[in-house]
Coordinates of C-alpha atoms in Angstrom, one line a residue:
M1278 CA -12.3 -98.8 -32.7
R1279 CA -13.7 -95.3 -32.1
I1280 CA -17.5 -94.9 -32.6
H1281 CA -18.6 -91.8 -34.5
W1282 CA -21.8 -90.0 -33.6
P1283 CA -24.0 -89.8 -36.7
R1284 CA -24.4 -86.4 -38.4
R1285 CA -27.9 -86.7 -39.8
V1286 CA -30.7 -85.6 -37.8
F1287 CA -32.8 -88.7 -38.2
A1288 CA -30.0 -91.0 -37.1
Q1289 CA -29.3 -88.9 -34.0
V1290 CA -33.0 -88.9 -33.1
L1291 CA -33.3 -92.7 -33.6
L1292 CA -30.2 -93.6 -31.5
T1293 CA -31.3 -91.1 -28.8
Q1294 CA -34.9 -92.6 -28.7
V1295 CA -33.5 -96.1 -28.6
A1296 CA -30.9 -95.4 -25.8
I1297 CA -33.8 -93.5 -23.9
T1298 CA -36.2 -96.3 -24.3
T1299 CA -33.7 -99.0 -23.2
G1300 CA -32.7 -97.0 -20.2
V1301 CA -36.2 -96.3 -19.2
I1302 CA -37.1 -100.1 -19.5
M1303 CA -34.0 -101.1 -17.5
L1304 CA -34.8 -98.6 -14.9
V1305 CA -38.6 -99.8 -14.6
T1306 CA -37.4 -103.4 -14.5
G1307 CA -35.0 -102.6 -11.7
L1308 CA -37.6 -100.7 -9.8
F1309 CA -40.0 -103.6 -10.1
L1310 CA -37.5 -106.2 -9.0
A1311 CA -36.4 -104.3 -5.9
P1312 CA -39.9 -104.2 -4.3
L1313 CA -40.7 -107.8 -5.6
R1314 CA -37.8 -109.3 -3.6
H1315 CA -38.9 -107.4 -0.5
Q1316 CA -42.5 -108.5 -1.1
L1317 CA -41.4 -112.2 -1.4
D1318 CA -39.2 -111.9 1.7
D1319 CA -42.2 -110.5 3.5
Q1320 CA -44.6 -113.3 2.4
A1321 CA -42.1 -115.9 3.4
M1322 CA -41.6 -114.5 6.9
R1323 CA -45.4 -114.0 7.3
Q1324 CA -46.0 -117.6 6.2
A1325 CA -43.4 -118.7 8.8
L1326 CA -45.2 -116.6 11.4
S1327 CA -48.5 -118.1 10.5
I1328 CA -47.2 -121.8 10.9
A1329 CA -45.5 -120.8 14.1
Q1330 CA -48.6 -119.2 15.5
T1331 CA -50.7 -122.4 14.5
A1332 CA -48.0 -124.7 16.2
A1333 CA -48.1 -122.7 19.3
A1334 CA -51.9 -122.8 19.6
E1335 CA -51.7 -126.7 19.6
P1336 CA -52.6 -127.6 23.2
G1337 CA -51.0 -131.2 22.9
L1338 CA -47.6 -129.5 22.1
V1339 CA -47.6 -127.5 25.4
R1340 CA -48.6 -130.6 27.5
N1341 CA -46.0 -132.9 25.8
L1342 CA -43.3 -130.1 26.3
T1343 CA -43.9 -129.9 30.0
S1344 CA -44.4 -133.6 30.7
T1345 CA -41.8 -135.5 28.6
E1346 CA -38.1 -135.4 27.7
P1347 CA -36.5 -134.0 24.6
T1348 CA -35.8 -137.3 22.6
P1349 CA -35.8 -137.9 18.8
T1350 CA -38.7 -140.3 19.2
G1351 CA -40.5 -138.2 21.7
P1352 CA -44.1 -136.8 21.1
V1353 CA -42.9 -133.2 20.6
Q1354 CA -40.6 -134.2 17.7
A1355 CA -43.4 -136.2 16.2
E1356 CA -45.9 -133.5 16.4
A1357 CA -43.4 -130.9 14.9
E1358 CA -42.4 -133.2 12.1
R1359 CA -46.1 -133.9 11.2
M1360 CA -46.8 -130.0 10.8
R1361 CA -43.5 -129.5 9.1
R1362 CA -44.5 -132.0 6.4
A1363 CA -47.9 -130.7 6.1
T1364 CA -46.9 -127.1 5.6
G1365 CA -43.7 -127.4 3.6
A1366 CA -41.6 -125.6 6.2
L1367 CA -37.9 -126.0 6.2
Y1368 CA -38.0 -126.7 10.0
I1369 CA -40.1 -126.5 13.1
V1370 CA -38.1 -126.2 16.2
V1371 CA -39.8 -126.4 19.6
M1372 CA -37.5 -125.1 22.6
D1373 CA -38.0 -124.9 26.3
T1374 CA -37.4 -121.7 28.3
R1375 CA -33.6 -122.7 28.4
G1376 CA -33.4 -122.6 24.7
V1377 CA -32.9 -126.4 24.4
R1378 CA -34.4 -127.9 21.3
W1379 CA -37.2 -130.5 21.7
S1380 CA -37.6 -130.9 18.0
H1381 CA -35.5 -130.5 14.7
T1382 CA -35.2 -131.7 11.3
E1383 CA -31.8 -133.0 12.2
T1384 CA -32.5 -135.3 15.1
E1385 CA -29.0 -135.1 16.4
Q1386 CA -29.7 -131.5 17.1
I1387 CA -32.5 -132.3 19.7
G1388 CA -31.4 -131.7 23.3
K1389 CA -28.9 -129.1 22.2
H1390 CA -29.1 -125.2 22.7
V1391 CA -30.5 -123.4 19.6
S1392 CA -28.0 -121.4 17.4
T1393 CA -29.8 -118.1 17.5
D1394 CA -30.8 -116.0 20.6
P1395 CA -34.3 -117.0 21.7
S1396 CA -34.5 -114.4 24.3
T1397 CA -37.1 -112.2 22.4
A1398 CA -39.6 -114.9 21.9
L1399 CA -39.1 -116.3 25.5
S1400 CA -39.9 -112.6 26.6
G1401 CA -43.2 -112.9 25.1
R1402 CA -42.8 -111.1 21.7
E1403 CA -43.2 -112.5 18.3
I1404 CA -40.5 -111.8 15.7
M1405 CA -39.9 -112.2 12.0
Q1406 CA -36.5 -112.0 10.2
I1407 CA -34.2 -113.4 7.5
D1408 CA -31.3 -115.1 9.2
N1409 CA -28.7 -117.9 9.0
G1410 CA -28.9 -121.1 11.0
T1411 CA -27.7 -124.5 11.2
L1412 CA -29.8 -125.4 8.0
G1413 CA -28.7 -122.3 6.2
R1414 CA -30.5 -119.0 5.3
S1415 CA -34.2 -118.9 5.9
A1416 CA -37.0 -116.6 6.5
R1417 CA -38.0 -117.4 10.1
A1418 CA -40.6 -116.5 12.7
K1419 CA -40.6 -117.2 16.6
V1420 CA -43.6 -117.3 18.6
P1421 CA -43.8 -117.8 22.5
L1422 CA -45.4 -121.1 23.6
R1423 CA -47.8 -120.5 26.5
D1424 CA -49.9 -123.0 28.8
S1425 CA -53.5 -122.6 29.8
G1426 CA -52.5 -120.0 32.4
R1427 CA -50.7 -117.9 29.9
V1428 CA -47.3 -118.7 31.3
I1429 CA -44.5 -118.9 28.9
V1430 CA -43.1 -122.5 28.8
G1431 CA -41.0 -122.2 25.6
A1432 CA -41.1 -121.1 22.1
V1433 CA -41.7 -122.2 18.5
S1434 CA -39.3 -121.3 15.8
V1435 CA -40.4 -122.0 12.1
G1436 CA -38.2 -121.4 9.1
I1437 CA -38.9 -121.3 5.3
A1438 CA -36.0 -122.1 3.0
Y1439 CA -34.8 -118.8 1.4
D1440 CA -33.7 -120.7 -1.6
S1441 CA -37.4 -121.1 -2.5
V1442 CA -37.9 -117.4 -2.1
H1443 CA -35.0 -116.8 -4.4
T1444 CA -36.3 -119.3 -6.7
R1445 CA -39.7 -117.5 -7.1
L1446 CA -37.9 -114.2 -7.7
L1447 CA -35.8 -115.7 -10.4
G1448 CA -38.9 -117.4 -11.9
A1449 CA -40.5 -114.0 -12.2
I1450 CA -37.6 -112.5 -14.0
P1451 CA -38.2 -114.3 -17.5
G1452 CA -41.7 -113.1 -17.7
L1453 CA -40.7 -109.7 -16.6
L1454 CA -37.8 -109.6 -19.3
L1455 CA -40.3 -110.9 -22.0
Y1456 CA -42.5 -108.0 -21.3
S1457 CA -39.6 -105.6 -21.1
G1458 CA -38.3 -106.9 -24.5
A1459 CA -41.7 -106.4 -25.9
A1460 CA -41.9 -102.9 -24.7
L1461 CA -38.3 -102.2 -26.0
A1462 CA -39.2 -103.5 -29.5
A1463 CA -42.3 -101.4 -29.7
G1464 CA -40.2 -98.3 -28.6
V1465 CA -37.6 -99.1 -31.2
L1466 CA -40.2 -99.5 -33.9
A1467 CA -41.9 -96.2 -32.8
A1468 CA -38.5 -94.5 -32.7
L1469 CA -37.7 -95.9 -36.2
A1470 CA -41.1 -94.5 -37.6
V1471 CA -40.6 -91.2 -36.0
S1472 CA -37.0 -91.0 -37.3
R1473 CA -38.0 -92.0 -40.9
R1474 CA -40.7 -89.2 -40.8
L1475 CA -38.1 -86.8 -39.5
Q1476 CA -35.9 -87.8 -42.4
R1477 CA -38.4 -87.0 -44.9
S1478 CA -39.2 -83.8 -43.2
T1479 CA -35.5 -82.6 -43.0
H1480 CA -34.5 -84.2 -46.3
G1481 CA -31.6 -86.0 -44.5
L1482 CA -29.9 -82.9 -43.3
A1483 CA -27.7 -82.7 -40.4
F1484 CA -28.2 -80.4 -37.3
A1485 CA -25.3 -78.2 -38.6
D1486 CA -26.8 -78.0 -42.1
I1487 CA -30.2 -76.9 -40.7
S1488 CA -28.6 -74.4 -38.5
A1489 CA -26.6 -72.9 -41.5
L1490 CA -29.8 -72.9 -43.6
L1491 CA -31.6 -70.9 -41.0
D1492 CA -28.8 -68.4 -40.7
E1493 CA -28.6 -68.2 -44.5
R1494 CA -32.4 -67.7 -44.8
E1495 CA -32.5 -65.0 -42.1
A1496 CA -29.6 -63.1 -43.7
M1497 CA -31.2 -63.4 -47.3
L1498 CA -34.7 -62.5 -46.2
H1499 CA -33.6 -59.3 -44.4
S1500 CA -31.2 -58.1 -46.9
I1501 CA -33.3 -58.5 -50.2
R1502 CA -35.2 -55.4 -51.4
E1503 CA -38.3 -57.6 -52.0
A1504 CA -40.9 -57.7 -49.2
V1505 CA -41.6 -61.3 -48.0
L1506 CA -44.6 -62.3 -45.9
A1507 CA -45.2 -65.9 -44.7
L1508 CA -48.6 -67.1 -43.5
D1509 CA -49.7 -70.4 -41.9
A1510 CA -52.8 -72.4 -42.7
R1511 CA -54.9 -70.2 -40.3
G1512 CA -53.7 -67.0 -42.1
R1513 CA -51.6 -65.9 -39.2
I1514 CA -48.2 -64.1 -40.0
R1515 CA -45.3 -66.3 -39.1
L1516 CA -42.6 -64.5 -41.1
L1517 CA -42.0 -60.8 -41.8
N1518 CA -38.7 -59.4 -43.4
D1519 CA -37.5 -55.9 -43.1
E1520 CA -38.8 -54.7 -46.3
A1521 CA -42.3 -56.1 -45.6
Q1522 CA -42.3 -54.2 -42.3
R1523 CA -41.4 -51.0 -44.1
L1524 CA -44.0 -51.3 -47.0
L1525 CA -46.8 -52.4 -44.8
E1526 CA -45.8 -50.3 -41.8
L1527 CA -45.8 -53.2 -39.4
D1528 CA -43.3 -54.4 -36.7
Q1529 CA -42.3 -57.8 -35.3
E1530 CA -45.2 -57.8 -33.0
A1531 CA -47.4 -58.5 -36.0
V1532 CA -45.9 -62.1 -36.1
G1533 CA -48.4 -64.7 -34.8
R1534 CA -51.4 -62.4 -35.6
T1535 CA -53.9 -62.5 -38.5
L1536 CA -54.0 -60.1 -41.4
G1537 CA -57.3 -58.8 -40.3
E1538 CA -55.7 -57.7 -37.0
V1539 CA -52.7 -55.7 -38.4
L1540 CA -54.1 -54.4 -41.8
P1541 CA -57.1 -52.3 -42.3
P1542 CA -59.9 -53.8 -44.5
G1543 CA -59.4 -53.4 -48.2
R1544 CA -57.9 -54.7 -51.4
T1545 CA -54.3 -55.2 -49.7
S1546 CA -55.7 -57.4 -47.1
E1547 CA -57.8 -59.4 -49.6
V1548 CA -54.8 -59.8 -52.0
L1549 CA -52.4 -61.0 -49.2
A1550 CA -55.1 -63.5 -47.8
G1551 CA -55.5 -65.0 -51.3
R1552 CA -59.0 -63.9 -51.7
V1553 CA -58.1 -62.2 -55.0
D1554 CA -56.8 -64.5 -57.8
G1555 CA -54.0 -63.7 -60.3
A1556 CA -50.3 -63.0 -60.7
N1557 CA -48.7 -59.5 -60.2
L1558 CA -51.8 -58.1 -58.4
I1559 CA -51.5 -54.3 -58.0
T1560 CA -52.5 -52.8 -54.6
V1561 CA -52.1 -49.5 -52.8
C1562 CA -51.0 -49.6 -49.2
N1563 CA -50.1 -46.5 -47.1
G1564 CA -49.7 -44.4 -50.3
R1565 CA -47.4 -46.9 -52.0
V1566 CA -48.2 -48.9 -55.1
L1567 CA -47.3 -52.6 -54.5
I1568 CA -47.1 -55.5 -56.8
A1569 CA -48.1 -58.8 -55.0
N1570 CA -47.6 -62.4 -55.7
R1571 CA -48.9 -65.3 -53.5
M1572 CA -47.5 -68.9 -53.6
P1573 CA -49.2 -71.6 -51.5
T1574 CA -47.0 -74.0 -49.3
G1575 CA -47.5 -77.6 -48.6
D1576 CA -48.7 -77.1 -45.0
G1577 CA -51.7 -75.0 -46.2
G1578 CA -50.0 -71.6 -45.7
A1579 CA -48.7 -69.2 -48.3
V1580 CA -45.7 -67.1 -49.0
V1581 CA -46.4 -63.5 -50.4
T1582 CA -43.8 -61.3 -52.1
L1583 CA -44.4 -57.6 -52.5
R1584 CA -42.5 -55.2 -54.7
D1585 CA -42.7 -51.4 -54.4
R1586 CA -43.7 -50.0 -57.7
T1587 CA -44.5 -46.4 -56.4
E1588 CA -41.6 -44.9 -58.3
L1589 CA -42.4 -46.8 -61.4
E1590 CA -45.9 -45.7 -61.1
L1591 CA -44.9 -42.1 -60.9
L1592 CA -42.5 -42.5 -63.7
G1593 CA -45.3 -43.9 -65.8
R1594 CA -47.5 -41.1 -65.1
E1595 CA -44.7 -38.7 -65.8
L1596 CA -44.2 -40.5 -69.1
D1597 CA -47.8 -40.0 -69.9
S1598 CA -47.5 -36.3 -69.1
T1599 CA -44.4 -36.1 -71.2
H1600 CA -46.3 -37.7 -74.2
G1601 CA -49.0 -35.2 -73.6
L1602 CA -46.5 -32.3 -73.5
L1603 CA -44.9 -33.6 -76.8
D1604 CA -48.3 -33.6 -78.5
A1605 CA -48.9 -30.3 -77.1
L1606 CA -45.6 -29.0 -78.4
R1607 CA -46.2 -30.5 -81.8
A1608 CA -49.5 -28.7 -81.7
Q1609 CA -47.8 -25.4 -80.7
D1610 CA -45.3 -25.9 -83.3
H1611 CA -48.0 -26.1 -86.0
E1612 CA -49.8 -23.1 -84.4
H1613 CA -46.5 -21.2 -84.2
A1614 CA -45.9 -21.8 -87.9
N1615 CA -49.3 -20.5 -88.8
R1616 CA -48.7 -17.5 -86.7
L1617 CA -45.5 -16.8 -88.5
H1618 CA -47.1 -17.3 -91.8
T1619 CA -49.8 -14.8 -90.9
L1620 CA -47.2 -12.4 -89.6
L1621 CA -45.1 -12.8 -92.8
G1622 CA -48.3 -12.1 -94.9
L1623 CA -49.0 -9.0 -92.9
L1624 CA -45.4 -7.7 -93.5
E1625 CA -45.5 -8.5 -97.2
L1626 CA -48.9 -6.7 -97.5
G1627 CA -47.2 -3.6 -95.7
R1628 CA -49.6 -3.7 -92.9
H1629 CA -47.0 -3.2 -90.3
E1630 CA -49.3 -1.8 -87.5
A1631 CA -51.6 -4.8 -87.8
A1632 CA -48.5 -7.0 -87.6
V1633 CA -47.3 -5.4 -84.4
E1634 CA -50.8 -5.7 -82.8
F1635 CA -50.9 -9.3 -83.8
V1636 CA -47.6 -10.1 -82.0
A1637 CA -48.4 -8.2 -79.1
E1638 CA -51.9 -9.8 -78.6
V1639 CA -50.4 -13.4 -78.9
A1640 CA -47.5 -12.7 -76.6
H1641 CA -49.8 -11.0 -74.0
G1642 CA -52.2 -13.8 -74.0
H1643 CA -49.7 -16.4 -73.2
R1644 CA -47.9 -14.3 -70.6
A1645 CA -51.1 -13.3 -68.9
S1646 CA -52.2 -16.9 -68.6
A1647 CA -49.0 -18.0 -67.0
E1648 CA -48.7 -14.9 -64.8
Q1649 CA -52.2 -15.5 -63.5
V1650 CA -51.5 -19.2 -62.5
A1651 CA -48.1 -17.9 -60.8
E1652 CA -49.8 -15.2 -58.9
R1653 CA -52.4 -17.6 -57.5
V1654 CA -50.2 -20.5 -56.9
N1655 CA -46.9 -19.9 -55.2
D1656 CA -45.3 -23.4 -55.6
P1657 CA -43.5 -23.5 -59.0
L1658 CA -44.0 -27.4 -59.4
I1659 CA -47.8 -26.9 -59.1
S1660 CA -47.9 -23.9 -61.3
A1661 CA -45.9 -25.7 -64.0
L1662 CA -48.2 -28.6 -63.8
L1663 CA -51.3 -26.4 -64.3
V1664 CA -49.7 -24.5 -67.2
G1665 CA -48.6 -27.9 -68.8
K1666 CA -52.0 -29.5 -68.4
T1667 CA -53.7 -26.4 -69.9
A1668 CA -51.6 -26.9 -73.0
I1669 CA -52.5 -30.5 -73.2
A1670 CA -56.1 -29.8 -72.7
A1671 CA -56.0 -27.3 -75.5
E1672 CA -54.4 -29.9 -77.9
R1673 CA -57.2 -32.3 -77.1
G1674 CA -59.9 -29.7 -77.8
A1675 CA -60.7 -29.2 -74.1
S1676 CA -60.6 -26.2 -71.7
L1677 CA -58.7 -26.2 -68.5
L1678 CA -59.5 -23.3 -66.2
V1679 CA -58.0 -22.1 -63.0
S1680 CA -60.8 -20.9 -60.8
P1681 CA -60.6 -17.2 -60.0
A1682 CA -61.1 -18.2 -56.3
T1683 CA -57.7 -20.2 -56.3
R1684 CA -55.3 -19.0 -53.7
L1685 CA -52.3 -21.1 -52.6
P1686 CA -49.7 -18.5 -51.5
D1687 CA -48.2 -20.8 -48.7
V1688 CA -45.2 -23.1 -48.7
V1689 CA -46.1 -26.5 -49.7
V1690 CA -44.6 -29.1 -47.2
D1691 CA -44.2 -31.8 -50.1
P1692 CA -45.1 -30.4 -53.5
R1693 CA -44.8 -33.8 -55.1
D1694 CA -47.8 -35.3 -53.2
L1695 CA -50.0 -32.4 -54.3
V1696 CA -48.7 -32.8 -57.9
T1697 CA -49.6 -36.5 -57.8
V1698 CA -53.1 -35.7 -56.4
L1699 CA -53.8 -32.8 -58.8
G1700 CA -52.2 -34.7 -61.9
N1701 CA -54.4 -37.8 -61.3
L1702 CA -57.6 -35.9 -61.0
I1703 CA -56.8 -33.7 -64.1
D1704 CA -55.7 -36.7 -66.2
N1705 CA -59.0 -38.5 -65.3
A1706 CA -61.0 -35.5 -66.2
L1707 CA -59.3 -35.0 -69.6
D1708 CA -60.4 -38.6 -70.5
V1709 CA -64.1 -37.9 -70.1
A1710 CA -64.6 -34.1 -70.3
T1711 CA -64.2 -31.0 -72.4
L1712 CA -64.4 -28.5 -69.7
I1713 CA -62.2 -28.8 -66.5
E1714 CA -62.0 -26.3 -63.7
V1715 CA -59.2 -26.4 -61.0
E1716 CA -59.6 -24.6 -57.7
L1717 CA -56.8 -24.6 -54.9
L1718 CA -57.5 -23.1 -51.5
A1719 CA -55.5 -22.7 -48.4
E1720 CA -57.4 -23.0 -45.1
G1721 CA -54.6 -22.3 -42.5
T1722 CA -52.1 -25.3 -43.0
T1723 CA -54.9 -27.3 -44.8
A1724 CA -54.8 -27.5 -48.6
V1725 CA -58.1 -28.1 -50.4
L1726 CA -57.9 -29.3 -54.0
R1727 CA -61.0 -29.3 -56.2
V1728 CA -61.3 -30.7 -59.7
S1729 CA -64.7 -30.3 -61.5
D1730 CA -65.6 -31.4 -65.0
N1731 CA -68.5 -31.6 -67.4
G1732 CA -68.2 -35.3 -68.0
P1733 CA -70.8 -38.0 -67.4
G1734 CA -70.4 -37.8 -63.7
V1735 CA -70.3 -40.7 -61.2
P1736 CA -73.4 -42.6 -60.1
P1737 CA -74.1 -42.3 -56.3
D1738 CA -73.7 -46.1 -55.8
M1739 CA -70.2 -46.1 -57.4
R1740 CA -68.7 -43.1 -55.6
E1741 CA -66.9 -45.2 -53.1
H1742 CA -65.9 -48.1 -55.5
I1743 CA -64.0 -45.7 -57.9
F1744 CA -61.4 -45.1 -55.1
T1745 CA -60.6 -48.9 -54.8
E1746 CA -57.5 -50.4 -56.4
G1747 CA -58.1 -52.0 -59.9
W1748 CA -61.4 -50.0 -60.6
S1749 CA -61.4 -48.5 -64.0
T1750 CA -63.5 -48.1 -67.3
K1751 CA -60.5 -47.7 -69.5
E1752 CA -57.9 -50.0 -71.1
S1753 CA -54.5 -50.1 -69.4
P1754 CA -51.5 -48.6 -71.1
A1755 CA -48.6 -51.1 -71.9
H1756 CA -46.2 -49.8 -69.4
R1757 CA -48.6 -49.8 -66.2
G1758 CA -51.9 -50.7 -64.9
R1759 CA -55.1 -48.9 -64.7
G1760 CA -57.3 -48.3 -61.6
L1761 CA -54.5 -47.0 -59.4
G1762 CA -54.9 -43.0 -59.8
L1763 CA -57.8 -42.5 -57.5
A1764 CA -56.7 -45.1 -55.1
L1765 CA -53.4 -43.4 -54.8
V1766 CA -55.2 -40.0 -54.3
R1767 CA -57.3 -41.4 -51.5
R1768 CA -54.3 -43.1 -49.7
L1769 CA -52.2 -39.9 -50.0
A1770 CA -55.2 -38.0 -48.4
E1771 CA -55.7 -40.5 -45.6
R1772 CA -51.9 -40.4 -44.9
Y1773 CA -52.3 -36.7 -44.3
G1774 CA -55.3 -37.3 -42.1
G1775 CA -57.7 -35.9 -44.7
A1776 CA -60.1 -37.3 -47.2
A1777 CA -61.0 -37.7 -50.8
R1778 CA -64.5 -37.7 -52.2
V1779 CA -66.7 -37.1 -55.2
T1780 CA -70.0 -35.3 -55.7
A1781 CA -72.2 -34.3 -58.6
R1782 CA -71.5 -31.0 -60.4
A1783 CA -74.4 -28.6 -61.1
G1784 CA -75.3 -28.9 -64.7
G1785 CA -73.7 -32.5 -64.9
G1786 CA -70.4 -33.9 -64.3
A1787 CA -68.4 -34.6 -61.2
V1788 CA -66.5 -32.7 -58.5
F1789 CA -63.5 -34.3 -56.9
T1790 CA -62.5 -32.7 -53.6
V1791 CA -59.4 -33.7 -51.7
V1792 CA -58.6 -32.3 -48.3
L1793 CA -54.9 -32.4 -47.0
P1794 CA -54.4 -31.3 -43.5
E1795 CA -50.9 -30.0 -42.4
A1796 CA -49.9 -30.0 -46.1
L1797 CA -49.0 -26.3 -45.9
S1798 CA -46.5 -24.3 -43.9
V1799 CA -47.8 -20.9 -43.4
R1800 CA -45.3 -17.9 -44.4
P1801 CA -44.8 -15.1 -41.9
L1802 CA -46.9 -12.1 -42.8
T1803 CA -43.9 -10.0 -44.1
E1804 CA -43.0 -12.7 -46.4
V1805 CA -46.6 -13.0 -47.8
G1806 CA -46.7 -9.3 -48.2
D1807 CA -43.5 -9.3 -50.1
L1808 CA -44.8 -12.0 -52.5
R1809 CA -47.8 -9.9 -53.2

């Protein structure tokens, strides 16, 4: 029957850990038994050597060897047997210099030549070895036998039964296996616990499923138009998709770093870090209006989604401007009707010259106002914005004046940015003031925009707070949030390398000044002369 490898991650990990644990225990057991066997052999040989040395040191054994004959009842045999029984040795053989036995466990071997080579011991050296003899395999030692004059007169050979060594080795195996089994059981239980936890963490998925999910996640995260930013429990970025890199102007090097290291201090960093509560939080980053939502994760981190609402915000402001223009057109319609009625009355009364003067005066007033703006501001979008805002201001009972010092004859690099800045400043001023003055200046390639009003002004301690996202004293319209206009103005200024600030106006009110370096492209002198 063919054994199939399990597909689920926890089952594969369990089997792998059990196999590894079993293999390690078997290896350790083998590595322990191998030196144990050698150790037992060495102990047996040393024991035999010690008995042989003790026997060789017995003076009566040397005297009897040199003065008697090798017989089963001789004194050498009797002394050797006494020592054998006392030490538990397998045999103690005493031989003369010819290799003839004078003692042996089997008495019929006495008087015969030994079965192994005795030359080493008879030459004066002690030896230890595992060898086979007439009594079988044994751990043996041979020691030279010397008389009182240190002359070699024979040798003593002592053997320890190898079966006893083998028995000791086998006796140690059950205990070793018991410990090994206990270690194996503990390893299996630990592997089972790890696999169970892994099963919960992976929801019982297979490696192929996890790989497919990771591929799908990567494809999804980098293809959606919504920015996704994942943070760990320490606030470090662990995932950043392509849209998040674009909106936050980051790269993959930001992964692994904290928000404070890759983003400047401000509302955006506070919102992403979760220090601002709420859903659909609005923030401005790098001149873009973003909608942020933060969802905590089970490990203490969070996933933040960001949507680019810049275009929607601009459309909302254009909608506000359109509503204002509609109101202005309605007012102009009423005013035009009144003027037609006045003209009709003059004609019916026969005052034709007065009618002509009235028409000329009205036409000249509107034409002069538009021409003055066009002469001072070369860009058509900005000129149209000023003319339209003037009509809206008039409808609201306010006055919008273009400063006589206004001069913007150069080509604007991106007119939409200047329209955004100027439109926001004028809209804010129209909400609180009845007199607004606009001044536009060109200083080389730097555009300076200044809007002053006679409103309540801005207290000194609030002059920085009004440029933060979400700061507003007015109720939000239904289609968009408040507190973004001035924040967007400052972000645009900073993107150009400039600044936006507010100061007090002489006589009361506020003066907003925005400096935009490199916002203009200076025309050649011939072209400027032609325009004039």
